[in-house]
PDB file of C-alpha atoms in Angstrom:
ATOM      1  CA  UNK A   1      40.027 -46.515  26.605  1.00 39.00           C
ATOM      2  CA  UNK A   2      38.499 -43.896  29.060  1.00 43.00           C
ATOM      3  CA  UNK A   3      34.736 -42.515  29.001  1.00 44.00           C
ATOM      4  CA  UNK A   4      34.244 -39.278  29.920  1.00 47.00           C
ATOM      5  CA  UNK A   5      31.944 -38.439  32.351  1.00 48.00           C
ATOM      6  CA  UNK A   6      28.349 -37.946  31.124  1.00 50.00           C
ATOM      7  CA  UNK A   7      27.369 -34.549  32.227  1.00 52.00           C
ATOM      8  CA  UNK A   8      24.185 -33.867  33.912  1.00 56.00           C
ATOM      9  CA  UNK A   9      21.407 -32.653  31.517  1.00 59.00           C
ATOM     10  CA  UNK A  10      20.384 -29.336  32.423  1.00 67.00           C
ATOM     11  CA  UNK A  11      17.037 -28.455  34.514  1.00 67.00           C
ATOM     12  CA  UNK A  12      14.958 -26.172  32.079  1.00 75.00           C
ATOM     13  CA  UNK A  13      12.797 -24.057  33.638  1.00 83.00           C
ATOM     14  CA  UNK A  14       9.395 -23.528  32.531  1.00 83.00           C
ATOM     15  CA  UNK A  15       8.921 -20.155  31.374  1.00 91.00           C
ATOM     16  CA  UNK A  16       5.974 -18.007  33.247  1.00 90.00           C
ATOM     17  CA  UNK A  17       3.711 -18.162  30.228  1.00 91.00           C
ATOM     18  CA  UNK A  18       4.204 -21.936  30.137  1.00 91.00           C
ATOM     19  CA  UNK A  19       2.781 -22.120  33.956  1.00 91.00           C
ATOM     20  CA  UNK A  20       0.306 -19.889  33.113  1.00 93.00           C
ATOM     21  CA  UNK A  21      -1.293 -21.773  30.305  1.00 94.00           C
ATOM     22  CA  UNK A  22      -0.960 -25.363  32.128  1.00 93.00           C
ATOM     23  CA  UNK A  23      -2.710 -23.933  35.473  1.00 93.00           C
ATOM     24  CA  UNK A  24      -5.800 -22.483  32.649  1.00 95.00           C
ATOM     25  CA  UNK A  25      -5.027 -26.158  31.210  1.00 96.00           C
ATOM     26  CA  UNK A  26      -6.039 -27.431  34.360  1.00 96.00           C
ATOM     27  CA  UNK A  27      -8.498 -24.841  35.568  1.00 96.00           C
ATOM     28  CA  UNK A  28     -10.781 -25.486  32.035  1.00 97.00           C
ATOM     29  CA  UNK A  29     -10.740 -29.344  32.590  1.00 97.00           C
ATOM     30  CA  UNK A  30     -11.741 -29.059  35.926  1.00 97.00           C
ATOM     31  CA  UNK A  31     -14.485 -27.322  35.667  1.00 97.00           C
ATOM     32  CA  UNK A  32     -16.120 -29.176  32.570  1.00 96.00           C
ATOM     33  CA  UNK A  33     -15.380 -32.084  35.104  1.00 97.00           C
ATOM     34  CA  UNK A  34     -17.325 -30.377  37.389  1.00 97.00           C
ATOM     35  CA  UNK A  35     -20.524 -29.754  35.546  1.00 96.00           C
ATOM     36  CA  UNK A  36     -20.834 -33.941  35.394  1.00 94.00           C
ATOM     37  CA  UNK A  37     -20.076 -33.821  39.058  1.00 96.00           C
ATOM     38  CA  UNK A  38     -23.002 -31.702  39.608  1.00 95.00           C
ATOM     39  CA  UNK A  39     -25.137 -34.232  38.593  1.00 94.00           C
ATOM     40  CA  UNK A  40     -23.468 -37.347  40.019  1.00 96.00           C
ATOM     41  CA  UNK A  41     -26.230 -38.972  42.118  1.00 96.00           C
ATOM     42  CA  UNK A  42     -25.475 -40.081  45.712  1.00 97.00           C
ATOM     43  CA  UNK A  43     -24.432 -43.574  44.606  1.00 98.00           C
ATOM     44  CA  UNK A  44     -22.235 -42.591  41.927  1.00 98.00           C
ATOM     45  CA  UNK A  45     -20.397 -40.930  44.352  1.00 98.00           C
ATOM     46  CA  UNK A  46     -19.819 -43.307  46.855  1.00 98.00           C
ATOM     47  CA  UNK A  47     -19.086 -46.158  44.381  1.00 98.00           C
ATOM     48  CA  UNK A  48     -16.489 -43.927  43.432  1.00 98.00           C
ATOM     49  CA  UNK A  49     -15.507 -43.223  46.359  1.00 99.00           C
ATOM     50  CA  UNK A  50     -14.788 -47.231  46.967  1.00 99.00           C
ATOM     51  CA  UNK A  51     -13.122 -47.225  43.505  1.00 98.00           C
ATOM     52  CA  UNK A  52     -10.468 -44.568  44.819  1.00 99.00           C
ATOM     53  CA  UNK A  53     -10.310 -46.994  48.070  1.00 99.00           C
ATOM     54  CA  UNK A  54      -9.199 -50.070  46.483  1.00 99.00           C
ATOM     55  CA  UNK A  55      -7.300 -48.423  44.096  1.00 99.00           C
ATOM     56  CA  UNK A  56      -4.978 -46.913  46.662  1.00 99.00           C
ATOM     57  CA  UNK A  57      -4.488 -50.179  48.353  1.00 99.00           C
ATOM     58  CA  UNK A  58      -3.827 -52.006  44.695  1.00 99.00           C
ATOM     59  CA  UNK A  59      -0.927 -48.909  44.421  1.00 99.00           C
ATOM     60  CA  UNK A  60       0.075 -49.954  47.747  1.00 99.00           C
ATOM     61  CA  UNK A  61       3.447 -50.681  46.568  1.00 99.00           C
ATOM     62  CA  UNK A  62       3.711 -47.813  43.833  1.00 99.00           C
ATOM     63  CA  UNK A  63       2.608 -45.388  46.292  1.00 99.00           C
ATOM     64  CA  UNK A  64       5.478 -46.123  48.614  1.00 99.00           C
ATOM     65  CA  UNK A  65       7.803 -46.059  46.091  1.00 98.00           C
ATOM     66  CA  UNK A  66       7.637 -43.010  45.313  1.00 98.00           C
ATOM     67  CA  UNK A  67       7.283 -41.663  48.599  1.00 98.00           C
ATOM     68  CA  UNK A  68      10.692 -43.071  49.045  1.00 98.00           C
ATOM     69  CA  UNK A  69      11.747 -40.856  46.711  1.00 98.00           C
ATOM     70  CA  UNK A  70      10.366 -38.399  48.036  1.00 97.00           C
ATOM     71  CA  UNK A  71      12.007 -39.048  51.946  1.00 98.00           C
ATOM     72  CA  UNK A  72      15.144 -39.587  50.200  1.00 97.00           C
ATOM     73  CA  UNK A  73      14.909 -36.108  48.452  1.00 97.00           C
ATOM     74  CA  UNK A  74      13.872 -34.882  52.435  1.00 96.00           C
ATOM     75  CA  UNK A  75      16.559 -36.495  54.165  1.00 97.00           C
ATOM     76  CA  UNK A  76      19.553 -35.262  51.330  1.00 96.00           C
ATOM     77  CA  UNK A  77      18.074 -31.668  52.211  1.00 96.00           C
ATOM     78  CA  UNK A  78      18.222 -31.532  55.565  1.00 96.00           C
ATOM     79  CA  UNK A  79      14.451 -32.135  56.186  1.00 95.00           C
ATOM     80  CA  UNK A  80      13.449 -32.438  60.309  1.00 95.00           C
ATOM     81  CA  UNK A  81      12.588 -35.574  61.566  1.00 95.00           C
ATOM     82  CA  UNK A  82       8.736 -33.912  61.931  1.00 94.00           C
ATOM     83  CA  UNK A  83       8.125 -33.162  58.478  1.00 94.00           C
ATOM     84  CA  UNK A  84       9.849 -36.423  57.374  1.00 96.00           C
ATOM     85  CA  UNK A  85       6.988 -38.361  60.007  1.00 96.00           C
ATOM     86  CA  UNK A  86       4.379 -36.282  58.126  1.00 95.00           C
ATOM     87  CA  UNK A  87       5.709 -37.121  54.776  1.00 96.00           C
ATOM     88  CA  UNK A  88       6.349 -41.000  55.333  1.00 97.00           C
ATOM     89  CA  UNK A  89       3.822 -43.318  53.862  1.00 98.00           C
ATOM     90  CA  UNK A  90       3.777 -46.592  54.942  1.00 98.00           C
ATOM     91  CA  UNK A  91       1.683 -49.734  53.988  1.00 99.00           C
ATOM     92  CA  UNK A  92      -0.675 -48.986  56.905  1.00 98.00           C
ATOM     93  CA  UNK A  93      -1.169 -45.163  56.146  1.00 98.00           C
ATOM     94  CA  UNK A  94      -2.085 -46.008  52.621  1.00 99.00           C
ATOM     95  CA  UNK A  95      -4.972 -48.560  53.883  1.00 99.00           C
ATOM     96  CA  UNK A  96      -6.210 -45.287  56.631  1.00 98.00           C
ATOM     97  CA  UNK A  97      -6.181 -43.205  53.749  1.00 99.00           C
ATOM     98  CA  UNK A  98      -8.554 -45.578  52.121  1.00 99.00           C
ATOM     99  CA  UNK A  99     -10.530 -46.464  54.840  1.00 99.00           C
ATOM    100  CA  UNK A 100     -10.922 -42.529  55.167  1.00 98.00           C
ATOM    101  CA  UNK A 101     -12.789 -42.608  51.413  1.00 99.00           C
ATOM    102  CA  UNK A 102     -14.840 -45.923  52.622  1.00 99.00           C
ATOM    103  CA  UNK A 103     -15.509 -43.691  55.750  1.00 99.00           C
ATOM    104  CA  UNK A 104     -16.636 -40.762  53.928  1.00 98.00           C
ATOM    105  CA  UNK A 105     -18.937 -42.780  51.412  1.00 98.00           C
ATOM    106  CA  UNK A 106     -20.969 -43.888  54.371  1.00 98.00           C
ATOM    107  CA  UNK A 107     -21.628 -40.359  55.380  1.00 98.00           C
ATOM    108  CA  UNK A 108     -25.287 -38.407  53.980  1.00 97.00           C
ATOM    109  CA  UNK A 109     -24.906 -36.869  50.546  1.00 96.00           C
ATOM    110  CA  UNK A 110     -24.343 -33.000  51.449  1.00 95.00           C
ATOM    111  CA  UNK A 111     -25.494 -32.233  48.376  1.00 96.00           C
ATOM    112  CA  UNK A 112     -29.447 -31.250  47.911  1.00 93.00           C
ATOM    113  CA  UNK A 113     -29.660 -30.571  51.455  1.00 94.00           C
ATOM    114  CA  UNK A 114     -31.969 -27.992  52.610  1.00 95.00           C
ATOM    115  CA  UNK A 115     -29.790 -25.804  55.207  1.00 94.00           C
ATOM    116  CA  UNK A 116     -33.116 -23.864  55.922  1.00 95.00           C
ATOM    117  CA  UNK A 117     -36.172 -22.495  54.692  1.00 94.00           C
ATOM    118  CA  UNK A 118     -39.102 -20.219  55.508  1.00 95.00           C
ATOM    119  CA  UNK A 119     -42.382 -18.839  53.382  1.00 95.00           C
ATOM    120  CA  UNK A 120     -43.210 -15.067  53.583  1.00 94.00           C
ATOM    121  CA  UNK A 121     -46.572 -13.788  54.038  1.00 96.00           C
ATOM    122  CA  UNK A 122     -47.039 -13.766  50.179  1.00 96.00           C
ATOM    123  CA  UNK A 123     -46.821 -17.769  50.130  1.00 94.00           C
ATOM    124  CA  UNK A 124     -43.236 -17.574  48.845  1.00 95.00           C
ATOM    125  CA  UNK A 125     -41.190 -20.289  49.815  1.00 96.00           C
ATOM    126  CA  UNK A 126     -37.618 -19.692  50.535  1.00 95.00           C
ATOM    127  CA  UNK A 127     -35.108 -22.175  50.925  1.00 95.00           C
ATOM    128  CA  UNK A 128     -31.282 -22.332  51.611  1.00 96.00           C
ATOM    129  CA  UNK A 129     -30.236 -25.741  49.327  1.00 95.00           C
ATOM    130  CA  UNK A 130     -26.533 -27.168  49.588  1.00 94.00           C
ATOM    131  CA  UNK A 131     -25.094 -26.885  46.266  1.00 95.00           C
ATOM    132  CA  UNK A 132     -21.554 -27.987  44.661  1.00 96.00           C
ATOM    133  CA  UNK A 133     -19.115 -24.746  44.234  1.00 96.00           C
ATOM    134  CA  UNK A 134     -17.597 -26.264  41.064  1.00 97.00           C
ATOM    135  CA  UNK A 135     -13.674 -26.513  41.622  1.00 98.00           C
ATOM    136  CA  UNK A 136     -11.824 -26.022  44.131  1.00 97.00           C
ATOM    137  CA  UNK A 137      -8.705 -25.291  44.658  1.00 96.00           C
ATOM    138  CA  UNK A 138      -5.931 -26.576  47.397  1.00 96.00           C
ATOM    139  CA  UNK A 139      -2.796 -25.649  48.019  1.00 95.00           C
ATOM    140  CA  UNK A 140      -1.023 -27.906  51.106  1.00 94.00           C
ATOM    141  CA  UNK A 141       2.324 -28.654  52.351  1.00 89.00           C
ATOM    142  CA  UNK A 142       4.243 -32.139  52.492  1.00 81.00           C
ATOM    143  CA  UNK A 143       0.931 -34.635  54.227  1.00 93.00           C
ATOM    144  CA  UNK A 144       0.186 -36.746  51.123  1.00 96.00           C
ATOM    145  CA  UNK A 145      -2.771 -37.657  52.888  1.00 96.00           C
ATOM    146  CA  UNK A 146      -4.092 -34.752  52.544  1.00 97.00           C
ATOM    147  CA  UNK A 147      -4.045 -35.299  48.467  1.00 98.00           C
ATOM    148  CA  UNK A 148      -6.631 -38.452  49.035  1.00 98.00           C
ATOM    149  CA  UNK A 149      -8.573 -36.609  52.006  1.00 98.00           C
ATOM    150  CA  UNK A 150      -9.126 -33.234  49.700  1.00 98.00           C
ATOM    151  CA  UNK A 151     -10.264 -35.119  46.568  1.00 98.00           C
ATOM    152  CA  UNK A 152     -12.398 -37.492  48.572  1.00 98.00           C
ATOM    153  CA  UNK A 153     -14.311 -34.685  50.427  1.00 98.00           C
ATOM    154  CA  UNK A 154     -14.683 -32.167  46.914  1.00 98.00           C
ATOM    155  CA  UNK A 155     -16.390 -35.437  45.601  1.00 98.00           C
ATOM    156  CA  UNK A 156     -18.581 -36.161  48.015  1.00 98.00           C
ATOM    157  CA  UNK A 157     -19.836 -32.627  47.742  1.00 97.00           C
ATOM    158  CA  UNK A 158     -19.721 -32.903  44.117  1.00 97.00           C
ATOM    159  CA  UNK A 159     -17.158 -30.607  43.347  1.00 98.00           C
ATOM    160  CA  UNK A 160     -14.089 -30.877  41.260  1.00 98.00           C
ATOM    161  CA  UNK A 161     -10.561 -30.152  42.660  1.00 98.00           C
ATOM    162  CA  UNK A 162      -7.335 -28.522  41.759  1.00 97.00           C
ATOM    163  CA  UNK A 163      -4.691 -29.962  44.239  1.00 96.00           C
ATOM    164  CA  UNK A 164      -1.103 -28.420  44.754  1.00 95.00           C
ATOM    165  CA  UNK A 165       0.724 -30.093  47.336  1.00 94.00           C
ATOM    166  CA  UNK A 166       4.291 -29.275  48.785  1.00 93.00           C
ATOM    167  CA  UNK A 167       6.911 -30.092  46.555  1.00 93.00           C
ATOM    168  CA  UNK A 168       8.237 -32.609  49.603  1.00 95.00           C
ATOM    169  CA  UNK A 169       5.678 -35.015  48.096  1.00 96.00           C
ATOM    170  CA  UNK A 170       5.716 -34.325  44.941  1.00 96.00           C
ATOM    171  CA  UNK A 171       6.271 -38.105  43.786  1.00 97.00           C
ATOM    172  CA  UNK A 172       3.513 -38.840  46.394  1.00 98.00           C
ATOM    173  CA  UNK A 173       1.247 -37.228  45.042  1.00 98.00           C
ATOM    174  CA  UNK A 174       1.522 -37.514  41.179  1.00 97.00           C
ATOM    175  CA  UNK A 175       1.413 -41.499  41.989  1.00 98.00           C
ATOM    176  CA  UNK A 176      -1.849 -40.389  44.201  1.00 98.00           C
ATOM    177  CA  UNK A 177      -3.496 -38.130  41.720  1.00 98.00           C
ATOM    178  CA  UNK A 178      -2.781 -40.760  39.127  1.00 98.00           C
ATOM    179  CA  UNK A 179      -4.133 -43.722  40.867  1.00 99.00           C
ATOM    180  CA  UNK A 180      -7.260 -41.297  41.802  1.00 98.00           C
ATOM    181  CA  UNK A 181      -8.167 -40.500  38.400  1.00 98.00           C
ATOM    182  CA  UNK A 182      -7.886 -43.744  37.176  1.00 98.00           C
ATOM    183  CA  UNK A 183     -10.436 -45.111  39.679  1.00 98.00           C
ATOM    184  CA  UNK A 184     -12.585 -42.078  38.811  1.00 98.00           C
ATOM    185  CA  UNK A 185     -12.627 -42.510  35.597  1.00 97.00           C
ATOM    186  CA  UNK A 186     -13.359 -46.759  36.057  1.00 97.00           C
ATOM    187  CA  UNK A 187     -16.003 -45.218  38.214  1.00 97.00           C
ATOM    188  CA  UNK A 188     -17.394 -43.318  35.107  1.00 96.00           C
ATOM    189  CA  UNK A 189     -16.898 -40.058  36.637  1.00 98.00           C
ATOM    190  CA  UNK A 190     -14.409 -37.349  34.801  1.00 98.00           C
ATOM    191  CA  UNK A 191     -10.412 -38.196  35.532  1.00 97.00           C
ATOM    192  CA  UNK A 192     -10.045 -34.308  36.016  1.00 97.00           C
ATOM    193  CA  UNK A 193     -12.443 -33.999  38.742  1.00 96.00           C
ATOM    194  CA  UNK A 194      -9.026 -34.243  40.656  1.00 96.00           C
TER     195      UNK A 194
END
């Protein structure tokens, strides 16, 4: 009896419409993430900022995982040995990534903070007050690092994110986003803030 070769399915492109309403997708859920960010008082923050630490090292072995794919992918297409070194993740870079949130929760809430202020001969008082922006929006190439660094920092500043990375890493960073969110959301702050 011979089996004949299973061909490959074919790779269905999404149409330009289809892009366009996922990226509005993701652009409306952002920012009603971002209106409960706002709000989110120093220690919220931080606690979730912990939450997205030990989460990453729990994923530990997930994380790697698919960042083997994704070195695989680099290597098969001819990647240099730089980018690949930028790519890799490694047991230890996923624990510096987390230490980086841990780091970042220790620093001053930037939020609230009055920049500057004056009061004009009228009595007036003026004052320049850090505020959150919302959502922003990241595009990067092939550092999954980046991924945790960028949605740590629009946290702490209580702003959501919209994160595209490089498609080198793009197995690195859906496990990232993923693991993210989850802690976020254990956190009991929105899963779309990032």
């Amino acid at each position: 009896m011979t089996l004949a070769a299973a061909s490959p399915a074919p790779v269905v492109e999404p149409t330009p419409d289809a892009v366009r309403e996922a990226v509005l997708d993701v652009a409306r859920r952002s920012r009603i993430a971002a209106r409960s960010l706002a709000g989110a008082t120093r220690a919220t923050k931080d606690a979730a900022l912990h939450s997205m630490a030990d989460a990453l090292v729990a994923a530990t072995a997930r994380i790697v995982a698919a960042n083997t794919e994704d070195l695989d992918r680099g290597r098969a297409a001819g990647t240099s040995a730089g980018l690949l070194d930028r790519l890799a993740l490694t047991p230890e870079r996923v624990v510096a990534m987390a230490d980086a949130l841990r780091e970042l929760a220790g620093l001053p809430d930037p939020v609230g903070e009055v920049v500057r202020g004056s009061t004009l001969p009228n009595g007036l008082r003026l004052r320049q007050v850090r505020v959150p922006l919302g959502v922003v929006g990241m595009i990067y190439e092939a550092r999954p690092n980046v991924t945790v660094d960028a949605a740590g920092l629009a946290l702490k500043s209580g702003n959501a994110a919209i994160l595209r990375g490089g498609s080198a890493a793009a197995s690195s960073n859906t496990v990232i986003v993923d693991v993210l969110a989850r802690a976020l959301e254990q956190a009991g702050l929105p899963a779309d803030s990032v």
